[in-house]
Coordinates of C-alpha atoms in Angstrom, one line a residue:
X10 CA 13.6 -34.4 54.5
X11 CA 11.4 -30.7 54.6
X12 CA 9.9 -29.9 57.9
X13 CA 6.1 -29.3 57.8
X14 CA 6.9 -25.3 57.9
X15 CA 9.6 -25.8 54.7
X16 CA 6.9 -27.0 52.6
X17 CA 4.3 -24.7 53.7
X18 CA 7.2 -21.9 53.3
X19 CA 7.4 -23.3 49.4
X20 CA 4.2 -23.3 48.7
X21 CA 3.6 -19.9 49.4
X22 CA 6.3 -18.7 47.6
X23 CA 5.4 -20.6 44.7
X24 CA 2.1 -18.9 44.9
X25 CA 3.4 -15.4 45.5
X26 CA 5.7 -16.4 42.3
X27 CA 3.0 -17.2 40.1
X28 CA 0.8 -13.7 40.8
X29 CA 1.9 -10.9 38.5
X30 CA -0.2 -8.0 37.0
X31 CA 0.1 -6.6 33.7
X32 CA -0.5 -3.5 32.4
X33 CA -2.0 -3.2 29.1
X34 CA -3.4 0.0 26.5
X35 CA -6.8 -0.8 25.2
X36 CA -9.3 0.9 23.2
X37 CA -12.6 2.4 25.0
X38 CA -15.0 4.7 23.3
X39 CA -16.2 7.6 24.3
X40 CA -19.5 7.5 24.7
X41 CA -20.1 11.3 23.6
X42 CA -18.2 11.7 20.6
X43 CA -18.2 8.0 19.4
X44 CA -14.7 8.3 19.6
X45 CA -12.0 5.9 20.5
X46 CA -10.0 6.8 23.0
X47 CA -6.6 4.5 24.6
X48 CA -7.1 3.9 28.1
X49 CA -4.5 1.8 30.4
X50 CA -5.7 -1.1 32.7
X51 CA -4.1 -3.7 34.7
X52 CA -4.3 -7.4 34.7
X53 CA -3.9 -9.8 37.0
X54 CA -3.3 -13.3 36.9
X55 CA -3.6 -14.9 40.1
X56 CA -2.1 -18.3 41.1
X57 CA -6.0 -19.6 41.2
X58 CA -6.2 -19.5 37.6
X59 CA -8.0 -16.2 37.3
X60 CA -7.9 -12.8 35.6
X61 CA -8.9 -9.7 36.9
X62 CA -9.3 -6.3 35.0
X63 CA -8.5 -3.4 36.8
X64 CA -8.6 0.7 35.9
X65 CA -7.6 2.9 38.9
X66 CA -7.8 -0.2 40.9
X67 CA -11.6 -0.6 40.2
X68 CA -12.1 -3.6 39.4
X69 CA -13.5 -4.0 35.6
X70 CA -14.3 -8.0 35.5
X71 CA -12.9 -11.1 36.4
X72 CA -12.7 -14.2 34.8
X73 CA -11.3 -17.9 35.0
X74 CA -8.3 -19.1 32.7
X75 CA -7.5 -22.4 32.4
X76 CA -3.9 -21.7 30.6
X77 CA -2.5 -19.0 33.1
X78 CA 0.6 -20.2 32.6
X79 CA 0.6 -20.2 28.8
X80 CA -1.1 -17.7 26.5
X81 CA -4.7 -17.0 28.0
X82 CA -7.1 -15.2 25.4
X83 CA -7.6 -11.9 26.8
X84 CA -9.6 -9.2 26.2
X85 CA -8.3 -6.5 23.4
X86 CA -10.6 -3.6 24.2
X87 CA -12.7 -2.1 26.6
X88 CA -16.0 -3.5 25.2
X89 CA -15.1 -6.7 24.6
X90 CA -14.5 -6.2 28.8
X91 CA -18.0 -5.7 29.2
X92 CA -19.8 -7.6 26.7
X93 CA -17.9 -10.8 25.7
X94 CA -18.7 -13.7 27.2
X95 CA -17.5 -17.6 26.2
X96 CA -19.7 -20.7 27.0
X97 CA -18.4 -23.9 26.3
X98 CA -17.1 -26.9 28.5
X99 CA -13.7 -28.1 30.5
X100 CA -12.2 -31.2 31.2
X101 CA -11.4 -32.6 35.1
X102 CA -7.7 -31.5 33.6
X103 CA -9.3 -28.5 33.2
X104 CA -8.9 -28.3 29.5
X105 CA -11.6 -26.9 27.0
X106 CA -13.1 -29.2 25.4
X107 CA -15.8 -29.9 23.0
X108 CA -17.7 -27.1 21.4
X109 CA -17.4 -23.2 22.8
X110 CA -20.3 -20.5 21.6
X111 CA -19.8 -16.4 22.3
X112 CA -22.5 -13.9 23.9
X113 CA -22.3 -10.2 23.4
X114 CA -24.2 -7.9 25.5
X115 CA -26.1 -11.3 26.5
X116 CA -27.6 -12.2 23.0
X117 CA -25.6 -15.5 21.3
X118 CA -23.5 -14.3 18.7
X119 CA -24.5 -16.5 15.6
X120 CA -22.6 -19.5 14.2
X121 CA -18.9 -17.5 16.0
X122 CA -17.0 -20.4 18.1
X123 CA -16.0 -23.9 17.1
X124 CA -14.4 -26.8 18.9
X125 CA -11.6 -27.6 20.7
X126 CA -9.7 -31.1 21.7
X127 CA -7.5 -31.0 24.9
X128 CA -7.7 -27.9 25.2
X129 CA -6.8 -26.7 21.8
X130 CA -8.6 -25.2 19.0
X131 CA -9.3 -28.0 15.4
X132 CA -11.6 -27.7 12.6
X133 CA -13.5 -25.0 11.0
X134 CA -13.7 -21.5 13.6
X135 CA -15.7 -18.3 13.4
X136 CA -13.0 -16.3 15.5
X137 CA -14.1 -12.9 16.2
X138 CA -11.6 -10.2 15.4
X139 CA -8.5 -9.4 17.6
X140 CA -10.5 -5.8 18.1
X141 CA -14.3 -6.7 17.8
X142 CA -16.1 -4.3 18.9
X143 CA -19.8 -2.6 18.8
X144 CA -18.0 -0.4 15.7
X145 CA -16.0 -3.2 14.8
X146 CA -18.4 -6.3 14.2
X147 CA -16.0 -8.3 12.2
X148 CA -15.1 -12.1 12.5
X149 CA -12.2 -14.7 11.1
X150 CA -13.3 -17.6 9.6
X151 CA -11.1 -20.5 8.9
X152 CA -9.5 -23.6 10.2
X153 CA -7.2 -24.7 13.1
X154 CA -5.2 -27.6 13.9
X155 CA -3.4 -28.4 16.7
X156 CA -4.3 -25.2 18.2
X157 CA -2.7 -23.6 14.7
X158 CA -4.5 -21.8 11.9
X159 CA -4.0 -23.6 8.9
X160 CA -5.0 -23.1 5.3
X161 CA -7.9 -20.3 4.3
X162 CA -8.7 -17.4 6.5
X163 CA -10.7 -14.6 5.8
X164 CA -12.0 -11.2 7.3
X165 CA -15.9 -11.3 7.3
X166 CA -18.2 -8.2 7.4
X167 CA -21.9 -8.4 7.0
X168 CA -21.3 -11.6 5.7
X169 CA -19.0 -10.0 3.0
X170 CA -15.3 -10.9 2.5
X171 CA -13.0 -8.1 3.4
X172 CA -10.0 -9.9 3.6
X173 CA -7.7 -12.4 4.6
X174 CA -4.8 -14.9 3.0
X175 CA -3.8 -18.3 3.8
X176 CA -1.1 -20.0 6.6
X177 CA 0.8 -23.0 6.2
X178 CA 1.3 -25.7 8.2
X179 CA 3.1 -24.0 10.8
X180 CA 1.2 -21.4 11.0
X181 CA 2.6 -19.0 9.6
X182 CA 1.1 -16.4 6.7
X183 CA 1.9 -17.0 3.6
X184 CA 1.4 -15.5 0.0
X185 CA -0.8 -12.8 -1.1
X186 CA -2.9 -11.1 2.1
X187 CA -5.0 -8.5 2.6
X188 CA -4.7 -7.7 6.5
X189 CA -7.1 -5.6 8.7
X190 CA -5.3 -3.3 11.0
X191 CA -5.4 -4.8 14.4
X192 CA -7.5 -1.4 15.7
X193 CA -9.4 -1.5 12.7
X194 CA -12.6 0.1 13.8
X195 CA -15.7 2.8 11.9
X196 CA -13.1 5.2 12.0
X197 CA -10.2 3.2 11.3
X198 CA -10.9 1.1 8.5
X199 CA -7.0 0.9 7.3
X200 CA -6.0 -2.6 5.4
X201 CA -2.2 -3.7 4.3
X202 CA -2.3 -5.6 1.2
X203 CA 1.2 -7.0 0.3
X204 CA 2.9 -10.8 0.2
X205 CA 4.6 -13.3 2.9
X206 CA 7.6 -15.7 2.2
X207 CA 7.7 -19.0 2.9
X208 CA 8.9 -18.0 6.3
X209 CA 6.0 -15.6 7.7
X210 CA 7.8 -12.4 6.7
X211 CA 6.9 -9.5 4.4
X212 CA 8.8 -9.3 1.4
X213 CA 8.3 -6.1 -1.3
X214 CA 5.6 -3.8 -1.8
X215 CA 2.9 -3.2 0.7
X216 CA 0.3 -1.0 0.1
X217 CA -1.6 0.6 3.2
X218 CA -5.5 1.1 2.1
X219 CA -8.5 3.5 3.5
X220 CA -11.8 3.6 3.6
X221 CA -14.2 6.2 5.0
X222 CA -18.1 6.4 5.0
X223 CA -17.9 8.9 1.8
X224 CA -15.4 6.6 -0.1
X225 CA -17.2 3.7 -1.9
X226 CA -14.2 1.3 -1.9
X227 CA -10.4 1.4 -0.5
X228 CA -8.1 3.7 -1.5
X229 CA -4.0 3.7 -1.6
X230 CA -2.8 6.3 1.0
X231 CA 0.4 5.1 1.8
X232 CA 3.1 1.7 1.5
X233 CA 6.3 1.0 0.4
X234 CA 8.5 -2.1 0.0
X235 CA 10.4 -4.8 2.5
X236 CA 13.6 -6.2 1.3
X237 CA 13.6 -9.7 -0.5
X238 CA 15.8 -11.3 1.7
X239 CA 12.6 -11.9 4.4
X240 CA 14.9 -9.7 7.0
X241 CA 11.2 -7.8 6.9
X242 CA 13.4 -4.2 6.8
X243 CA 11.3 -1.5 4.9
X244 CA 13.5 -0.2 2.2
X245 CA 13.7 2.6 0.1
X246 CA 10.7 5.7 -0.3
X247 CA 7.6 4.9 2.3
X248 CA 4.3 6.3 3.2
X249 CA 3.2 5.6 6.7
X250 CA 0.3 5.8 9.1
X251 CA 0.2 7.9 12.5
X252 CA 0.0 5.9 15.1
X253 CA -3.4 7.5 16.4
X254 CA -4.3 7.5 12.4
X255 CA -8.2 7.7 11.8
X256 CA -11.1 10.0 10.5
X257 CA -10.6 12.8 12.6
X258 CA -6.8 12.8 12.7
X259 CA -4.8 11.7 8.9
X260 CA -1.7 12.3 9.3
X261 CA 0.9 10.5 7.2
X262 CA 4.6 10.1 7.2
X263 CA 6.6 10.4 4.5
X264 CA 10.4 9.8 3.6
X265 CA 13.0 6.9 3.2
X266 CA 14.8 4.0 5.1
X267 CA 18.1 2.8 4.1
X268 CA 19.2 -0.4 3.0
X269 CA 19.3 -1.1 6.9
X270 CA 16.3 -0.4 7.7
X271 CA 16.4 3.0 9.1
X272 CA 15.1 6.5 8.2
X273 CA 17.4 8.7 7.0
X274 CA 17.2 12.0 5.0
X275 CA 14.1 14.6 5.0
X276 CA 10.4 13.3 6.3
X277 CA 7.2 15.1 5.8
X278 CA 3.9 14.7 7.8
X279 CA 1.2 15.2 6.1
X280 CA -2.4 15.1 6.6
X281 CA -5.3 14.8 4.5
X282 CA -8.9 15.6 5.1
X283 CA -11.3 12.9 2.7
X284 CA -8.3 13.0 -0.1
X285 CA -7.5 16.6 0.3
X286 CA -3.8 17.6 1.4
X287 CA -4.7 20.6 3.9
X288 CA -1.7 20.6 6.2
X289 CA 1.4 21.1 4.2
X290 CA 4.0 20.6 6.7
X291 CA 7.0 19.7 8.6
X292 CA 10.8 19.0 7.9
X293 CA 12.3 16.3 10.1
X294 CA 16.0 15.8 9.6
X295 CA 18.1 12.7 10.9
X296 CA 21.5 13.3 11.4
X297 CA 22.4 10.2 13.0
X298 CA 20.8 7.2 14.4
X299 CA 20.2 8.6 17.9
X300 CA 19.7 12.7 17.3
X301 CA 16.6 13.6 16.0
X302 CA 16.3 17.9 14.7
X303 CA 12.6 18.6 14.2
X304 CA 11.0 21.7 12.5
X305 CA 7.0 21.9 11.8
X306 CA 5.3 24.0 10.2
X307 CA 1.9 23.0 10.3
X308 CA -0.4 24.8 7.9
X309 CA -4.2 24.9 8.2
X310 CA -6.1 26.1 4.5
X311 CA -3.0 27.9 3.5
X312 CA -3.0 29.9 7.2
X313 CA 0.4 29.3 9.3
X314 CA -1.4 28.1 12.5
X315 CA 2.1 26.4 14.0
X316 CA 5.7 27.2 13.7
X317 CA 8.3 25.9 16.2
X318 CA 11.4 23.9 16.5
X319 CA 11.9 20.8 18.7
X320 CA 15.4 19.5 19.5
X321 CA 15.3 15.4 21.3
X322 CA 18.1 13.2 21.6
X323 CA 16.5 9.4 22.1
X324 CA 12.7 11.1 22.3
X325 CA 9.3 10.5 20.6
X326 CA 7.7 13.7 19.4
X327 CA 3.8 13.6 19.8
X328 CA 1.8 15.0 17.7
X329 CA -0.4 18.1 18.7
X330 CA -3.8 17.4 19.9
X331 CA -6.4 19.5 17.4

């Protein structure tokens, strides 16, 4: 049998156990350029069922969860930190339950929530988007069960349709989408319009879309194609996105993967400023797997503004900063 001391020796270990902090890259805009800049924060899930936010150990917000040990809904970005809040009821088991509404900035965000039942989302939802924002105002709309989206989901806008596809029973997209980029923001509109198999996985051509304030519609700046077998390996000639892609900074990648899914052979980077190519640029050759052999040569309106050579073994090669 434990002594007294054992099981107050457990406990606190068990406690101690179930504290761990995160760290997490958001979005947060700067509030003099409009622009969106990645931060990193912390989070902390305590063994009281809460969540704090932390940047530079300044606390940011904290908040209760009631599935610590599962998958808690958390925050995406640094203004959903400040300005979304959920209202809704819990069980004695601590479960939601019933009907849940969303504030921003204080005001009730209209018709967005829906129900839950033991804790899990059923029925028809107005989900806001994974990176709503005050330059992303976009919501989900659809239908859960069991805590599952099921069925019909699109990507709303001003009350206009700018997206979406349909799940099947398990969850899982399926068929014909049109997909938001998950930092789709004002200056990020980017969309991926392709197909799912029957098991969730991309299968052939993708095509990566843009829209800007000048543009009336989406154009095609990039894609390419996923192999058939739903190993979701991009294939053959592709055009891809920067990872900091938007307005201000277009650049584009441009080469080919193998039947294995890796690059191989010459890449270009190009960017392009409302449709125009303007930097005509940079040779990137792949030897092998591992040893990357970089040369750019970045040109700005036909002026050589950068010309240098970068060896990396294992290495990713940022971009400039402009």
């Amino acid at each position: 049998m434990n002594s007294p001391n054992q099981n107050h020796l457990s406990c606190r270990q068990s406690i101690y156990q179930e504290d761990h902090t995160i760290e997490k890259e958001v979005d947060s805009q700067n509030r003099q350029t409009s622009m969106i800049e990645k931060i990193k924060i912390q989070i902390k899930f305590t063994s009281d069922q809460k969540i704090i936010y932390l940047q530079n150990r300044a606390i940011l917000r904290v908040t209760e969860s009631h599935d610590v040990k599962g998958k808690p809904e958390l925050f995406n970005n640094m203004d959903q930190i400040h300005n979304l809040l959920w209202e809704g009821y819990c069980c004695q088991n601590k479960k939601k339950e019933g009907k849940w509404i969303a504030f921003w900035s204080k005001k009730l965000l209209k018709n967005v929530g829906g129900y839950y039942k033991a804790g899990l989302k059923y029925g028809l939802w107005k989900d806001l988007f994974l990176n709503y924002q005050d330059q992303a105002q976009i919501f989900e709309f659809g239908e859960y069960s069991h805590g599952q989206r099921i069925g019909r989901w699109n990507y709303i806008k001003k009350d206009k349709k700018i997206g979406g596809g349909n799940y099947n029973k398990n969850g899982q997209k399926q068929g014909k989408w049109i997909e938001l980029d998950e930092g789709f923001y004002k200056r990020k509109q980017v969309a991926y319009k392709g197909e799912y198999n029957m098991n969730g996985m991309k299968v052939g051509n993708w095509d990566i879309m843009y829209k800007n304030d000048f543009w009336k519609g989406y154009q095609q700046i990039g894609g390419g194609s996923y192999d058939l077998e739903g190993n979701q390996k991009k294939i053959g000639k592709w055009t891809e996105l920067d990872e900091g892609f938007d307005s201000q900074k277009q650049f584009t990648y441009n080469g080919e993967y193998n039947k294995n899914g890796m690059k191989v052979g010459k890449w270009d980077i190009i960017s392009i400023n409302y449709g125009e190519y303007e930097y005509m640029q940079i040779l990137i050759i792949y030897k092998n797997i591992k040893y990357i052999q970089w040369r750019w040569i970045i040109r700005l309106r036909r002026k050589l503004v950068k010309d240098w050579k970068v060896d990396r073994i294992g290495q990713k090669i940022i971009l400039p900063q402009w």
